[in-house]
Short mmCIF file of C-alpha atoms in Angstrom, two decimals:
data_model
loop_
_atom_site.label_atom_id
_atom_site.label_comp_id
_atom_site.label_asym_id
_atom_site.label_seq_id
_atom_site.Cartn_x
_atom_site.Cartn_y
_atom_site.Cartn_z
CA GLY A 1 23.18 9.67 11.97
CA GLY A 2 24.67 6.74 13.80
CA LYS A 3 26.29 3.66 12.47
CA THR A 4 24.70 0.91 10.42
CA LEU A 5 24.88 -2.82 11.14
CA VAL A 6 24.26 -5.49 8.51
CA ALA A 7 23.54 -8.73 10.39
CA TYR A 8 22.68 -11.82 8.41
CA PHE A 9 22.12 -15.54 8.63
CA SER A 10 23.13 -17.64 5.64
CA ALA A 11 23.11 -21.42 5.47
CA THR A 12 24.30 -21.79 1.87
CA GLY A 13 26.08 -18.51 1.07
CA THR A 14 23.31 -16.83 -0.95
CA THR A 15 22.25 -14.46 1.83
CA ALA A 16 25.90 -13.84 2.76
CA ARG A 17 26.56 -12.57 -0.77
CA ALA A 18 23.51 -10.29 -0.64
CA ALA A 19 24.46 -9.01 2.83
CA LYS A 20 27.97 -8.18 1.62
CA LEU A 21 26.50 -6.05 -1.17
CA VAL A 22 24.19 -4.29 1.28
CA ALA A 23 27.07 -3.62 3.70
CA GLU A 24 29.17 -2.18 0.87
CA ALA A 25 26.31 0.04 -0.32
CA VAL A 26 25.54 1.51 3.11
CA ASP A 27 29.05 1.40 4.60
CA GLY A 28 27.74 -0.89 7.32
CA THR A 29 29.42 -3.14 9.86
CA PHE A 30 29.14 -6.73 8.59
CA TYR A 31 28.05 -9.38 11.14
CA GLU A 32 27.18 -13.04 10.56
CA ILE A 33 24.48 -14.60 12.74
CA GLN A 34 26.07 -18.01 13.21
CA PRO A 35 24.47 -21.06 14.79
CA ALA A 36 26.45 -22.79 17.54
CA LYS A 37 26.22 -25.90 15.36
CA LYS A 38 26.56 -25.31 11.61
CA TYR A 39 23.86 -26.66 9.33
CA THR A 40 24.81 -29.60 7.11
CA ALA A 41 23.19 -30.42 3.78
CA ALA A 42 21.15 -33.12 5.57
CA ASP A 43 20.03 -30.54 8.16
CA LEU A 44 18.71 -28.35 5.35
CA ASP A 45 16.75 -31.08 3.55
CA TRP A 46 13.27 -29.60 3.72
CA HIS A 47 11.82 -32.74 2.10
CA ASP A 48 12.81 -34.70 5.23
CA LYS A 49 10.40 -33.92 8.08
CA ALA A 50 13.03 -35.20 10.54
CA SER A 51 15.79 -32.87 9.28
CA ARG A 52 17.07 -30.26 11.71
CA SER A 53 15.62 -27.33 9.76
CA SER A 54 12.22 -29.05 9.41
CA VAL A 55 12.08 -29.80 13.13
CA GLU A 56 13.09 -26.23 14.06
CA MET A 57 10.62 -24.64 11.67
CA SER A 58 7.74 -26.83 12.83
CA ASP A 59 8.27 -25.59 16.42
CA SER A 60 7.53 -21.86 16.79
CA LYS A 61 9.33 -21.86 20.14
CA SER A 62 12.57 -23.28 18.71
CA ARG A 63 15.55 -20.99 19.29
CA PRO A 64 18.80 -22.44 17.90
CA ALA A 65 21.80 -21.33 19.93
CA LEU A 66 24.12 -18.64 18.58
CA TYR A 67 27.82 -19.30 18.13
CA SER A 68 28.63 -15.87 19.56
CA LYS A 69 26.93 -12.57 20.31
CA LEU A 70 27.64 -8.96 19.51
CA GLY A 71 28.12 -6.59 22.40
CA SER A 72 25.55 -3.81 22.57
CA LEU A 73 23.59 -2.39 19.64
CA ALA A 74 23.68 1.08 21.22
CA GLU A 75 26.03 2.54 18.59
CA TYR A 76 23.78 1.47 15.69
CA ASP A 77 20.77 3.48 14.52
CA THR A 78 20.00 1.30 11.52
CA ILE A 79 20.16 -2.48 11.48
CA TYR A 80 19.71 -4.58 8.38
CA ILE A 81 18.82 -8.20 9.10
CA GLY A 82 19.22 -10.64 6.24
CA PHE A 83 18.00 -14.21 6.01
CA PRO A 84 16.83 -16.84 3.55
CA ILE A 85 13.11 -17.61 3.40
CA TRP A 86 12.42 -20.96 5.07
CA TRP A 87 8.89 -22.35 5.21
CA ASN A 88 7.52 -18.99 4.02
CA THR A 89 9.20 -17.00 6.82
CA TYR A 90 12.58 -16.38 8.44
CA PRO A 91 14.63 -19.17 10.09
CA ARG A 92 14.20 -19.62 13.86
CA ILE A 93 17.80 -18.53 14.51
CA VAL A 94 16.68 -15.03 13.49
CA ASN A 95 14.33 -15.12 16.51
CA THR A 96 17.31 -16.08 18.68
CA PHE A 97 19.21 -13.06 17.39
CA LEU A 98 16.27 -10.66 17.71
CA GLU A 99 15.46 -11.79 21.25
CA SER A 100 19.08 -11.27 22.31
CA TYR A 101 19.01 -7.48 21.86
CA ASN A 102 16.91 -4.39 22.44
CA PHE A 103 15.83 -2.88 19.10
CA LYS A 104 13.63 -0.14 20.55
CA GLY A 105 14.14 3.11 18.67
CA LYS A 106 16.13 1.41 15.91
CA ILE A 107 15.34 1.31 12.22
CA VAL A 108 15.31 -2.39 11.35
CA ILE A 109 15.48 -3.27 7.68
CA PRO A 110 14.89 -6.96 7.09
CA PHE A 111 15.84 -8.40 3.73
CA ALA A 112 15.40 -11.90 2.45
CA THR A 113 16.79 -14.06 -0.28
CA SER A 114 14.53 -16.51 -2.02
CA GLY A 115 14.04 -17.99 -5.43
CA SER A 116 10.31 -17.35 -5.37
CA SER A 117 8.90 -16.68 -1.89
CA SER A 118 7.84 -13.23 -0.77
CA ILE A 119 9.10 -11.48 2.36
CA ALA A 120 5.49 -10.54 3.23
CA ASN A 121 4.92 -13.28 5.83
CA SER A 122 8.29 -12.56 7.45
CA GLU A 123 7.43 -8.87 7.63
CA LYS A 124 4.04 -9.68 9.21
CA MET A 125 5.65 -11.92 11.84
CA LEU A 126 8.40 -9.39 12.58
CA ARG A 127 5.82 -6.66 13.10
CA GLU A 128 3.73 -8.88 15.40
CA HIS A 129 6.65 -10.01 17.54
CA TYR A 130 9.19 -7.19 17.43
CA GLY A 131 7.39 -4.12 16.11
CA ASN A 132 7.03 -2.04 19.27
CA GLY A 133 9.25 1.00 18.92
CA VAL A 134 10.92 -0.45 15.83
CA THR A 135 10.64 0.93 12.31
CA LEU A 136 10.58 -1.90 9.77
CA LYS A 137 11.44 -1.41 6.10
CA PRO A 138 11.51 -4.84 4.44
CA GLY A 139 12.90 -5.86 1.07
CA ARG A 140 13.49 -9.04 -0.93
CA LEU A 141 16.74 -9.55 -2.82
CA CYS A 142 17.15 -12.45 -5.15
CA ASN A 143 19.47 -12.85 -8.06
CA ASP A 144 18.76 -9.24 -9.04
CA GLY A 145 22.45 -8.61 -9.41
CA ALA A 146 24.87 -6.53 -7.41
CA ASP A 147 23.75 -3.17 -8.80
CA ALA A 148 20.07 -3.77 -7.99
CA SER A 149 20.90 -4.97 -4.45
CA LYS A 150 23.12 -1.97 -3.75
CA LYS A 151 20.54 0.43 -5.21
CA TRP A 152 17.83 -1.04 -2.94
CA ALA A 153 20.07 -0.73 0.13
CA ARG A 154 20.96 2.91 -0.60
CA GLN A 155 17.27 3.75 -1.20
CA THR A 156 16.26 2.37 2.20
CA LEU A 157 18.55 4.88 3.88
CA SER A 158 17.07 7.83 2.00
CA ASP A 159 13.39 6.87 2.49
#
């Protein structure tokens, strides 16, 4: 088939490490979804209702700006999208990325990193907002080790 893209957003490096393993396992192009303004530790303080991440996540219409954009997704058949779980779903910058491209006819494989939260709510929201013409195959990766992450990624391509 066509090429594979592994796009990810990572605020602390955890999702970046998982995305690197996925990209290695599927021989995918590695792409970081970067905010125009990087998140600081204070921005990520979910205990502070006035922190940047808290404000963004409390507003379903929030769309943080991207630092840069990819060209077209035309050459990619399969697109992995990685993110940490924030407030039981994906960060709003993932919406910014998803709304910037046409995913119709693509296989989109979201994966999340989290210490304890499920990807189920993220999957539900992705299906509701972006599911038309898109095949979703979600997975959750968390401290399972490199071998488990690579095995999961390879399995998604053969399913």
